[in-house]
């Protein structure tokens, strides 16, 4: 156990006066029931020491966030139904009007009068009641929520009146005399609902009844009087409810967690006589154990000290979204409910504590449990007084300690008990060297084989991180036997481990990568120094032929030295080392990982990507006048544009493979480039293609560092070609007698000035200078040597350069064919140089734009560019639409099919 901190007496100060000072007869106080039983003499003898961390005055509840999201979703669903189910909304209004048409007029007027007065009086009455009980913070929260709800109401009314469709307006408004209509959202009712929700009226039975009566009466009066619609009332309620919980989550709710004084009173209530309570430190990186509760070391007037765990709603809610994600993505593994009641959490931990001791494991003995009011429970254990495995020094973790940990796991598994959290802080060693297993709250009784094997895999990794894979495996074999240890190998994968363990493994992986990079950089620097010395000696001798030959030899030697340094620096990860140690004992043990994921991240990515692509496609397509486009298009040139678009994927494969000296299938590379047309829809063009090509090369057998270097070399060379082609075609465009305004002088000068200013800014700021130097050094360590390898292979170099030139050429031809498809006899003829400048400039903007596929930026740049070089707007707009259709949207479906095919084949 970590060194204890003392609990703070000031922590007993109320977070909200109304919750702590005055008893509320309608809502149970946060004080434990036993606190009223303590005598004045006991209150004087108890002492809560003064350096417990102060609890925050306000907390952000995940439940408020969930209600906010549910409210937003409900509003979206309501708008969708109102917009697309016009017949349903009209029929509902007619049925309500028919049903309420027979109501007496006097009753309607009386209900309207009473509800109008009550809607204003009820919140005021509740505010007075809360102020009397000194709970002004809740009233302030309610007023803030009401103001925000009023603003949202005004914005919604304006949006519906100005921009909403006619069906939506009909569903939310009622016509009034003089061509007027009612408000879509009631400007006074939504703030009242937000206020009453934020101040917590719904949690008090009497006020809740009054609230619902007033709301129903007001809705009845307005519906019968023809001043609103059913959808308008529902929307008003949803807006008020959603804004209230959004406000509560943003500003936080008053903290009603029990303090040290409440703990002392609760202990007296269950028969103990506490003297002091000291807070135990929590591990700063508890990770997935952050919901285990606050721990105290309590000393008694007579008898040994106690370990007390306090679990409240706030700490129980921590890790909620992580547990939901694990529950959705993992299959075959029982997960505890994402939201448990405090009673369920108390019963589960008590059951696990008793079951562990009954199984013969060394676990803390549970001697008492109790509620601390409605929002917390406590569990009282016998004090162990040990230190966790994480707190022990390496020299203190002997083989006996490791075997002791395995003996506890063996005892638990003999009764089918799974721990589920066998991290370093769950294993304790007392001062006599006895090992205990703690933190059983997340465990499971009657566990299945899969979960039990996961425990073995987790403890192997936990002990391996501290004592190394050899000692960890040896201890496990000595206690469990080779068969039980070998059975866990398929579960020895990151997803089966705890979150804190995965974070530790990722940190070790980053450190290994850093050591590999440093080794490569050091080998490269040594080779460069040796080459410089040899070049100086040969230059003095004057033998140029020998100097060139020596230069080629030294470049090859430098590459071999870098590869050798990388091989020497490469280290196996911990999980691989554990597998190797187990396979030495059981060579026939299964090592193929068990599939634990119900939904893989890649599958989820594909689904989300497809949804985003469909959204953007629909939004783009609905803005086009396809009738005019189809009538004006010349289908021969459309077919030519489609052919050029298909040829671009062959050119892209050539431009990539030209910088990969290793042998890679050309056909699969073409399929990977087609798959890239799908990826770039959901990622910026400069990011998605790089990641996909790097992944493809790695799966094709190219080592990760060389795959990154190859893609980087291709991108670097492509950037150089792009700049040279833009300058060359810009110069040619400026020399032509066309109406072009893209003269080379201004463009080139502006570009050079921009580059010069950027260079000056980078060199003048130390932070930026260091950042750029570090990145450039890494570039020269990987990309430049890769380019030198390609330079020594003329065939590869020709393939890469040819592919880049062909790629630019076919895109220019595709844009030209798209222009010709809509050109008439009077349309000015554009030269290929002008079209190339427009395409290269638009492509550069598309690569820089943060939108998927450069959407928006590319279309605008191409259209403006074509108009600038003399093409009429009536031709430029449909031509750009056709070009983007051929190069961006049509390949999405084939790209998705290729992406899934390569993924299934394990090539992506």
mmCIF file of C-alpha atoms in Angstrom, residues 441 632 712 811:
data_model
loop_
_atom_site.group_PDB
_atom_site.id
_atom_site.type_symbol
_atom_site.label_atom_id
_atom_site.label_comp_id
_atom_site.label_asym_id
_atom_site.label_seq_id
_atom_site.Cartn_x
_atom_site.Cartn_y
_atom_site.Cartn_z
ATOM 1 C CA UNK A 441 -13.760 -5.307 -7.098
ATOM 2 C CA UNK A 632 -24.859 19.358 -72.997
ATOM 3 C CA UNK A 712 8.861 9.801 -48.163
ATOM 4 C CA UNK A 811 -4.806 14.271 -64.984
#
